[in-house]
Short mmCIF file of N, CA and C in Angstrom, two decimals:
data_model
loop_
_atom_site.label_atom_id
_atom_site.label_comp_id
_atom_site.label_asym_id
_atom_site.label_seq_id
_atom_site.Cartn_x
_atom_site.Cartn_y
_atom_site.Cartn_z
N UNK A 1 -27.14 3.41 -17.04
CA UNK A 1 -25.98 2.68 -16.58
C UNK A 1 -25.49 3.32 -15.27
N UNK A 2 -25.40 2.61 -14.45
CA UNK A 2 -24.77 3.20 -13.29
C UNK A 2 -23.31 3.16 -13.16
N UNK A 3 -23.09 4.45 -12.42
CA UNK A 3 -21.60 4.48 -12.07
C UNK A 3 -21.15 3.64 -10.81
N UNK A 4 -20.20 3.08 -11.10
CA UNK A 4 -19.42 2.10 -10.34
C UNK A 4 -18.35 2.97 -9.94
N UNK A 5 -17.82 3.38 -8.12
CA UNK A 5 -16.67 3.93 -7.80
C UNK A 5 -15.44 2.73 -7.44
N UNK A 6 -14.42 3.11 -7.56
CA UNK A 6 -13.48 2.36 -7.40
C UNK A 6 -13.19 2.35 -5.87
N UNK A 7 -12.78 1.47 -5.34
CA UNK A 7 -12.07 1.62 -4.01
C UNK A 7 -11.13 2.49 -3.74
N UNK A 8 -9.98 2.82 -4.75
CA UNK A 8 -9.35 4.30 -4.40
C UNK A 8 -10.62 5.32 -4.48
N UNK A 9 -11.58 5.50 -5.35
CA UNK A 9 -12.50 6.63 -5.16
C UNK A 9 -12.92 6.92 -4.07
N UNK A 10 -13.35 5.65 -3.49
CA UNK A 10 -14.15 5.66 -2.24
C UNK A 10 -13.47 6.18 -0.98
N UNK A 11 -12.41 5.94 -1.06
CA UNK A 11 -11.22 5.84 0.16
C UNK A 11 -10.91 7.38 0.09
N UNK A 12 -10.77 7.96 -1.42
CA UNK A 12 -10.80 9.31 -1.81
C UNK A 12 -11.68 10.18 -1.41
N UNK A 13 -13.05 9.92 -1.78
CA UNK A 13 -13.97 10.40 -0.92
C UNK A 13 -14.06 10.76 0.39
N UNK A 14 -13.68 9.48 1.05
CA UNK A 14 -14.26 9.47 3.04
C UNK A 14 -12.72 10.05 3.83
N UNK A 15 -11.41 10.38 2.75
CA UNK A 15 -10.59 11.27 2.97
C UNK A 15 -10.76 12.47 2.92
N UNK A 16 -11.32 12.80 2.16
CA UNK A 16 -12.06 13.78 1.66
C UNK A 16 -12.86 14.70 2.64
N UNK A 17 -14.09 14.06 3.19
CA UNK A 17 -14.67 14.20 4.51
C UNK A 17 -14.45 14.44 5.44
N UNK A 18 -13.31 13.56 5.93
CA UNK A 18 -12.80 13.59 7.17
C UNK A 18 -12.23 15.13 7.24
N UNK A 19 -11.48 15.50 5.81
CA UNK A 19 -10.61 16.43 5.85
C UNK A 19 -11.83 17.88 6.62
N UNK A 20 -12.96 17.69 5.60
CA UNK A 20 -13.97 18.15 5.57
C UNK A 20 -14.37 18.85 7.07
N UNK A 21 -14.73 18.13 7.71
CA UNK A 21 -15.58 17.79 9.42
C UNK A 21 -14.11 17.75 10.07
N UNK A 22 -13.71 17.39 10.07
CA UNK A 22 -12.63 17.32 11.50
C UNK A 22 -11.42 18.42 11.14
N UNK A 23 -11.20 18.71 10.32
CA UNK A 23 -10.16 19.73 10.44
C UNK A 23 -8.53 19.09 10.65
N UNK A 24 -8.22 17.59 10.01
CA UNK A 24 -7.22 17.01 10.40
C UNK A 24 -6.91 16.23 9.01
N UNK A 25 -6.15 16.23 8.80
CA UNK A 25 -5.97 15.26 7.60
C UNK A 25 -5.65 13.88 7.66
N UNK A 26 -6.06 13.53 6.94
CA UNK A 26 -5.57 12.00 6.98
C UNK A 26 -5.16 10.72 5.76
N UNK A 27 -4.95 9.79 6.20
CA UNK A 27 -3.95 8.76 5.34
C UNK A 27 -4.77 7.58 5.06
N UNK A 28 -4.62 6.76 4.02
CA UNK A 28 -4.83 5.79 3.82
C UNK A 28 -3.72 4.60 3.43
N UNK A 29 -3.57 3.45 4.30
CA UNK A 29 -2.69 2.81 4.36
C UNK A 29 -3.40 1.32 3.88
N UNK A 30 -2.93 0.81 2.54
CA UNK A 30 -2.98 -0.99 2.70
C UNK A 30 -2.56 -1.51 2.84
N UNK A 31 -2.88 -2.99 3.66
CA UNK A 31 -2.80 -3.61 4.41
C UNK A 31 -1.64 -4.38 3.61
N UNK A 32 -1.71 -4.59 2.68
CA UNK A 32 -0.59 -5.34 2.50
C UNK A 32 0.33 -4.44 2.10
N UNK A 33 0.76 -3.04 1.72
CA UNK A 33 1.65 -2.59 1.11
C UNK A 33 2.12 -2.52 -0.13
N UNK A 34 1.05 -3.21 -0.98
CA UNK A 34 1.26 -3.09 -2.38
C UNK A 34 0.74 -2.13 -3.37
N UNK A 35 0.26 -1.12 -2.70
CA UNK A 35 -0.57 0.13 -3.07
C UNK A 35 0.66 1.18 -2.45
N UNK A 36 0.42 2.53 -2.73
CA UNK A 36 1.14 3.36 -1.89
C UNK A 36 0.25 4.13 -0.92
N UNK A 37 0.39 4.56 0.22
CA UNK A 37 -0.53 5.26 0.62
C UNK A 37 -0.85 6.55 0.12
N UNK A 38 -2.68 6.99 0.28
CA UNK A 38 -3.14 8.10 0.04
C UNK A 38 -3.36 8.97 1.13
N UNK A 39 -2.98 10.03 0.38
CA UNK A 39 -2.85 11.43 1.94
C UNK A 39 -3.91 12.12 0.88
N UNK A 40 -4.63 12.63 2.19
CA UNK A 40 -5.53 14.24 1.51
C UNK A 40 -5.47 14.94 2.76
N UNK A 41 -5.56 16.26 2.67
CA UNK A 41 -6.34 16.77 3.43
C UNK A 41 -5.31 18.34 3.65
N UNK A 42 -5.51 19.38 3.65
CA UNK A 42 -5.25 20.69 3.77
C UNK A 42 -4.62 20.52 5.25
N UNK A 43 -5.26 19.66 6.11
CA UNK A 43 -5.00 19.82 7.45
C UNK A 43 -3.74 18.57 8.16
N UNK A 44 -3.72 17.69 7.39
CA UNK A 44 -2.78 16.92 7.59
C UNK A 44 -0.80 17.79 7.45
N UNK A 45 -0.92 17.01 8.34
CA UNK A 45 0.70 17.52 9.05
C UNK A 45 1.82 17.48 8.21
N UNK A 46 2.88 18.31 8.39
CA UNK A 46 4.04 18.27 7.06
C UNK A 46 4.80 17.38 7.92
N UNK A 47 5.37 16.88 9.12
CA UNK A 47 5.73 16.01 9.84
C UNK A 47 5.10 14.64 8.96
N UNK A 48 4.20 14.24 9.17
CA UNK A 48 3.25 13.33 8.71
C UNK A 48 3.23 12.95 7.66
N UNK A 49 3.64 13.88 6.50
CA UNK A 49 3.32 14.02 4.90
C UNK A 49 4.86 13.18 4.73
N UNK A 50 5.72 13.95 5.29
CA UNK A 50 7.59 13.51 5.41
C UNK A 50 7.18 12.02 5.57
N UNK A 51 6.68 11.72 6.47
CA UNK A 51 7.01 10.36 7.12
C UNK A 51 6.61 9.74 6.19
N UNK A 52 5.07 9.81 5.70
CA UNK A 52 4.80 8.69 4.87
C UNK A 52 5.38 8.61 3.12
N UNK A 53 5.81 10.01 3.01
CA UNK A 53 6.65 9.63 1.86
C UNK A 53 7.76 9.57 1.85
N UNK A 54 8.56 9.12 2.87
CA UNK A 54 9.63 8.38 3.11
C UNK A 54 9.83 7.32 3.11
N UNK A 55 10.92 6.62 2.10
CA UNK A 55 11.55 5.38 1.62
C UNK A 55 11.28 4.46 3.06
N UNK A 56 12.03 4.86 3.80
CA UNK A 56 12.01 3.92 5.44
C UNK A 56 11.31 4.35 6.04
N UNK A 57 10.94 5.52 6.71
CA UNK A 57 9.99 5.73 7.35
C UNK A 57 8.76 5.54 7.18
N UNK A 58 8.31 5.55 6.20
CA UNK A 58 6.50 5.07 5.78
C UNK A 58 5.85 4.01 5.65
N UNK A 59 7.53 2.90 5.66
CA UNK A 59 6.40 1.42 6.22
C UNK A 59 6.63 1.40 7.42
N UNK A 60 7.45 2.35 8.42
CA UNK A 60 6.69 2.56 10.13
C UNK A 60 5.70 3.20 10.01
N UNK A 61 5.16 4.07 9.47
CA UNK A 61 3.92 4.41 9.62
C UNK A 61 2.66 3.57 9.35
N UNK A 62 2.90 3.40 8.16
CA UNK A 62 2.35 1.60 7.85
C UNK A 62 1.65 0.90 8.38
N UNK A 63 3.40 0.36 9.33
CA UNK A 63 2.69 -0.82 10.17
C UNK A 63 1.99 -0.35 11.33
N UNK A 64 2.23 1.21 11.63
CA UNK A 64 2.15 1.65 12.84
C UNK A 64 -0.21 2.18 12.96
N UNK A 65 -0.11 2.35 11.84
CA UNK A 65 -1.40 2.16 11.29
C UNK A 65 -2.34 1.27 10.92
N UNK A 66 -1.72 0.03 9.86
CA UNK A 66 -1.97 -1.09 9.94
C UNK A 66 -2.35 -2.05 11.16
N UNK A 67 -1.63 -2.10 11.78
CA UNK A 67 -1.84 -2.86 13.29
C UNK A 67 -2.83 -2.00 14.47
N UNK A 68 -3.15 -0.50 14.19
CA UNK A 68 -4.26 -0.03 14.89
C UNK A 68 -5.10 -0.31 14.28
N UNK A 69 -5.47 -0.74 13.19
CA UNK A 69 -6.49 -1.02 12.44
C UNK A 69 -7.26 -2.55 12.73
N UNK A 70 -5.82 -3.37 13.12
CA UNK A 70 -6.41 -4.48 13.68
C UNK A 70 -7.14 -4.46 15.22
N UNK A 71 -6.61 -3.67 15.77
CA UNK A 71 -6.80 -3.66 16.88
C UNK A 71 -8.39 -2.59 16.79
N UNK A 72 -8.62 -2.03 16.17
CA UNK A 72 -10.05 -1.42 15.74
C UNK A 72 -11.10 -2.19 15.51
N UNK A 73 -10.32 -3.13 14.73
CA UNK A 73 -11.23 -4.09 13.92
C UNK A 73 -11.57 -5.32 15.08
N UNK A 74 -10.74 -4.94 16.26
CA UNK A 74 -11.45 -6.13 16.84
C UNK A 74 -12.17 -5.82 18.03
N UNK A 75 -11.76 -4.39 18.32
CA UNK A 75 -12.74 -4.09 19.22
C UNK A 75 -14.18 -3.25 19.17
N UNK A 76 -14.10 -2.95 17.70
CA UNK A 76 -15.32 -2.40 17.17
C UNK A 76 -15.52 -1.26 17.29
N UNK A 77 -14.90 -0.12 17.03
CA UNK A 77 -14.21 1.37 17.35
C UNK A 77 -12.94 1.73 17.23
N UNK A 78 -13.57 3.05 16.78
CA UNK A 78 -11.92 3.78 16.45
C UNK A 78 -10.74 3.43 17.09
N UNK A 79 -9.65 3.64 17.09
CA UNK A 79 -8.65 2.97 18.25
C UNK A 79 -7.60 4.10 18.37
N UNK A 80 -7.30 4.66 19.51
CA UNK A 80 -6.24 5.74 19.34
C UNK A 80 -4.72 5.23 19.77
N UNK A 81 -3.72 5.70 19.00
CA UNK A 81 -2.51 4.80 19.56
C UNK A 81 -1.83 6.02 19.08
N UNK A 82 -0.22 5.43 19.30
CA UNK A 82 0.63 6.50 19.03
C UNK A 82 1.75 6.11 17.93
N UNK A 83 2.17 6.99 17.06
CA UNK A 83 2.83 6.42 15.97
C UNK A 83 4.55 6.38 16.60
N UNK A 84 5.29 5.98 15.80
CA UNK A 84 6.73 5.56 15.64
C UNK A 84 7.39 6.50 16.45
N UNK A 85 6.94 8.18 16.09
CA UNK A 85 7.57 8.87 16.43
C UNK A 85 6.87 9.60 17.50
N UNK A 86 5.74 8.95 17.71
CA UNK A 86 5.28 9.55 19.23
C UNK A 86 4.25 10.58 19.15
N UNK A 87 3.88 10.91 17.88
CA UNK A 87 2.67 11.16 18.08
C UNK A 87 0.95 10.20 17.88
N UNK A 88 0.01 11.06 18.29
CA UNK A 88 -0.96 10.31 18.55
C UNK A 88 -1.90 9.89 17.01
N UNK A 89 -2.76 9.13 16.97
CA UNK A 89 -3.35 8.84 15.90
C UNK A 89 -4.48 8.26 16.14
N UNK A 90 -5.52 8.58 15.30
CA UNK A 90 -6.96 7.48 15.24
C UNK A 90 -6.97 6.74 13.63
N UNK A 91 -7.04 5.65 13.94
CA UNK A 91 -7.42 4.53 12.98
C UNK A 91 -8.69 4.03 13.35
N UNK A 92 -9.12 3.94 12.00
CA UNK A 92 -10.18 3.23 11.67
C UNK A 92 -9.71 2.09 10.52
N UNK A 93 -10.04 0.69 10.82
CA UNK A 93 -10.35 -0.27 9.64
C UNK A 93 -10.95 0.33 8.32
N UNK A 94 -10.62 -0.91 7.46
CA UNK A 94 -11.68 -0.30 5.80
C UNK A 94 -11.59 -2.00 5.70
N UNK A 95 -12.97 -2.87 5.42
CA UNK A 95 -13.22 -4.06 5.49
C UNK A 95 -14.08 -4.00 4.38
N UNK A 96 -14.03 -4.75 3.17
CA UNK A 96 -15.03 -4.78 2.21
C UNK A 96 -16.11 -5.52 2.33
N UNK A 97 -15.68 -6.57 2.88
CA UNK A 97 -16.59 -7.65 3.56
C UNK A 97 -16.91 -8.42 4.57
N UNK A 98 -16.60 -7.17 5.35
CA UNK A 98 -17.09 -7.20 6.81
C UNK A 98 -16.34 -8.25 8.09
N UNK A 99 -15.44 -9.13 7.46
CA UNK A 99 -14.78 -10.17 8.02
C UNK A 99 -13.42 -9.78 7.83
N UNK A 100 -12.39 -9.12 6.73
CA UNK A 100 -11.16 -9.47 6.85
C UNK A 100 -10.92 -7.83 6.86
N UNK A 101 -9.95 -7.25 7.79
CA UNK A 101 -9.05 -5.83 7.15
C UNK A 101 -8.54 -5.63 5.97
N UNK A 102 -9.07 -4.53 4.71
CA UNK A 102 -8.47 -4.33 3.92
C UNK A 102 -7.45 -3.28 3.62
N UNK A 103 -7.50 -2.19 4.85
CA UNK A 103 -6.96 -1.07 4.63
C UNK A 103 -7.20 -0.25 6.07
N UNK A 104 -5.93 0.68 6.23
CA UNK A 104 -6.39 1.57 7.50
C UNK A 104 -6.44 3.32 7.25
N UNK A 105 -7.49 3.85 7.73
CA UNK A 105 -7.35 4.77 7.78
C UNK A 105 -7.05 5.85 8.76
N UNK A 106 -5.63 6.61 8.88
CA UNK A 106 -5.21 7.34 9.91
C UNK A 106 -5.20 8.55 9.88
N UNK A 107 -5.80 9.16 10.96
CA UNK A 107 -6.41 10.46 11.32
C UNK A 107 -4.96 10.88 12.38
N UNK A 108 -4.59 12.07 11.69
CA UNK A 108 -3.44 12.35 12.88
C UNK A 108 -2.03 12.94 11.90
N UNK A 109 -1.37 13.46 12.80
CA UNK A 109 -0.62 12.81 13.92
C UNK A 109 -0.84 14.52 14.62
N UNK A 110 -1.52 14.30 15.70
CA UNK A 110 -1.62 14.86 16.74
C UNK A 110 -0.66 15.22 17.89
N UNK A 111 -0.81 16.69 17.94
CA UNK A 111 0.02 16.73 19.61
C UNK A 111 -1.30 16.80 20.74
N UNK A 112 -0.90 16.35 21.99
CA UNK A 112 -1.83 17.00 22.73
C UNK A 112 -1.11 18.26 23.48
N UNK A 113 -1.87 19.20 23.87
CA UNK A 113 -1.59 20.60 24.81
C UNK A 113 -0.42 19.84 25.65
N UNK A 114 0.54 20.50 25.44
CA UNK A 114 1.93 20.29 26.32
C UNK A 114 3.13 19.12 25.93
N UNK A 115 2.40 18.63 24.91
CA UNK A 115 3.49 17.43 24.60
C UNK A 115 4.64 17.94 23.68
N UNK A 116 4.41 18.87 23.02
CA UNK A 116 5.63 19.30 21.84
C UNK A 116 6.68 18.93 22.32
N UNK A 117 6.84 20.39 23.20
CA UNK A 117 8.46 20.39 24.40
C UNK A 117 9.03 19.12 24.83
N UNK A 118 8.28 17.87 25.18
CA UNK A 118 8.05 16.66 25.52
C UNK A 118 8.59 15.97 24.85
N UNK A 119 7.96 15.78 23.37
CA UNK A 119 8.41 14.88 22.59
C UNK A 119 9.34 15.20 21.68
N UNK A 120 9.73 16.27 21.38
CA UNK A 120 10.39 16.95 20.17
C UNK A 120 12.31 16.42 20.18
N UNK A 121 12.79 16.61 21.33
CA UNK A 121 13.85 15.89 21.54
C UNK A 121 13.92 14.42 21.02
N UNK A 122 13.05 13.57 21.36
CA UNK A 122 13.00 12.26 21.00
C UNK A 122 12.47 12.15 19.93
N UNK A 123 11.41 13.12 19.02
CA UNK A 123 11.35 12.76 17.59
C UNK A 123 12.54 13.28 16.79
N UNK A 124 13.46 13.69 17.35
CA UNK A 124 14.82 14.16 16.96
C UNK A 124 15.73 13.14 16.96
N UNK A 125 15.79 12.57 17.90
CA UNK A 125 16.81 11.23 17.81
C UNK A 125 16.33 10.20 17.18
N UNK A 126 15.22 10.10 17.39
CA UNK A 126 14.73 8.82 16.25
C UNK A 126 14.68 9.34 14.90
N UNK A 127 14.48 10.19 14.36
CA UNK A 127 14.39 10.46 13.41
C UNK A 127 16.27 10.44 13.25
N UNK A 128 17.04 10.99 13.66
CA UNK A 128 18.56 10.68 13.00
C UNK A 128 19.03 9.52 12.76
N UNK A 129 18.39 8.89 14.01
CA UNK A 129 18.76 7.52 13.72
C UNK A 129 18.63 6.68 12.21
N UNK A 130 17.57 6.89 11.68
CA UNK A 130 17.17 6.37 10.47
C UNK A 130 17.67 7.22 9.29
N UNK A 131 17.99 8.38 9.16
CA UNK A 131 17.92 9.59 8.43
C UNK A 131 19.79 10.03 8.15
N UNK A 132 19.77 10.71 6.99
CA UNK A 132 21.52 11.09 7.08
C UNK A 132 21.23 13.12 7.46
N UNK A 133 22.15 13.34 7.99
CA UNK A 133 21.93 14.64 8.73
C UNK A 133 22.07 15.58 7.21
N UNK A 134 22.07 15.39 5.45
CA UNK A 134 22.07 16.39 4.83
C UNK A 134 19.97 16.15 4.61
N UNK A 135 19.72 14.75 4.48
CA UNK A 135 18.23 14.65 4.29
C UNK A 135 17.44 14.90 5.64
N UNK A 136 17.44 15.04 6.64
CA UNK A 136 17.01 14.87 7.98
C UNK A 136 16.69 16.36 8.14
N UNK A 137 17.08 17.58 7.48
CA UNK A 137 16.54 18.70 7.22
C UNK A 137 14.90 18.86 6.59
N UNK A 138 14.75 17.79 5.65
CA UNK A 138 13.43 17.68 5.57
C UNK A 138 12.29 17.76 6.36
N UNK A 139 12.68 16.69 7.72
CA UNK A 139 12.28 16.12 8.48
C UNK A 139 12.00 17.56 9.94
N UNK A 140 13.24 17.94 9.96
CA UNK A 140 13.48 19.45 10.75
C UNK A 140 12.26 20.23 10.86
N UNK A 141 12.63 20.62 9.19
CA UNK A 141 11.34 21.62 8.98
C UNK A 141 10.52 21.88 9.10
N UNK A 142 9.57 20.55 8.94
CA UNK A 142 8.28 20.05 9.05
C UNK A 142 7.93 20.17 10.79
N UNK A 143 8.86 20.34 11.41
CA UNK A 143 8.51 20.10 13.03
C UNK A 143 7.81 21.73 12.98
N UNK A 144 8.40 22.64 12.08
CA UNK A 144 7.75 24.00 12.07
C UNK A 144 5.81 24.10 12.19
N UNK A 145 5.40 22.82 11.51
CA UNK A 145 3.82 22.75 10.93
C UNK A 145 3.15 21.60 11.89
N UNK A 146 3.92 21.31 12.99
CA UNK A 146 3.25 20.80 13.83
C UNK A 146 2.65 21.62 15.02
N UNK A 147 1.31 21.51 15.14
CA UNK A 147 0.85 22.74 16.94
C UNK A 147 -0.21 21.55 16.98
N UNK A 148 -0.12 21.64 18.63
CA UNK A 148 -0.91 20.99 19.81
C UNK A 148 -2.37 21.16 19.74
N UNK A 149 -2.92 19.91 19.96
CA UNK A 149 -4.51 20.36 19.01
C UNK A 149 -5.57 19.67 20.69
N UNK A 150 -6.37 21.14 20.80
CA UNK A 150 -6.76 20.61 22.61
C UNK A 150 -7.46 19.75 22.54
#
């Protein structure tokens, strides 16, 4: 009898990998939002981890993933864009049958060499904006486990 993997397995797996080979962690986002997303990876960001398990913030990440995924899916390659809060990201599509997006997978959230100083002010205000200043400490912290990746 053969074993049959599930689509979370699978998605588990090539998270898995990625974590593996690239040294970055990453997310799995569906497309419709009726799943929650899956994070793996030792190397994935505490910035990143906040966001997507955040009530409001994680369907910006979401969509912010979701929609690179379309844009992957139509140009036939990875697609690099930048998330909500300004950092960078690679998405890849997950298509079961080769015609429709079922899921995205996001590699990131990346600084590049020199952007911290750059962006850190403005992931500060956006982030209050959405956030109440006793929970927004969460959010703080995590800026500790972000470094610039060349």
């Amino acid at each position: 009898m053969k074993d049959v993997l599930t689509k979370e397995d699978r998605v588990g797996n090539t998270l898995s990998e990625i974590d593996k080979f690239a040294d970055l962690g990453a997310v799995y986002h569906d497309m419709e939002g009726s799943a929650s997303s899956l994070m793996h990876g030792k190397a994935f960001c505490r910035l990143c981890a906040a966001c997507v398990l955040h009530p409001k913030s994680g369907g910006f990440c979401r969509q912010a993933a979701t929609s690179g995924a379309y844009q992957s899916f139509a140009i036939g390659d990875i697609y690099q864009s930048r998330c909500w809060l300004g950092l960078t990201f690679l998405v890849a599509p997950i298509s079961i049958d080769g015609k429709t997006v079922a899921g995205a997978i996001e590699i990131g959230g990346i600084l590049l060499p020199g952007e911290l100083q750059n962006v850190q002010h403005q992931m500060l205000s956006t982030l209050s904006a959405i956030e109440t200043k006793r929970n927004l400490a969460l959010f703080v912290s995590s800026f500790q486990g972000l470094e610039e990746v060349p």
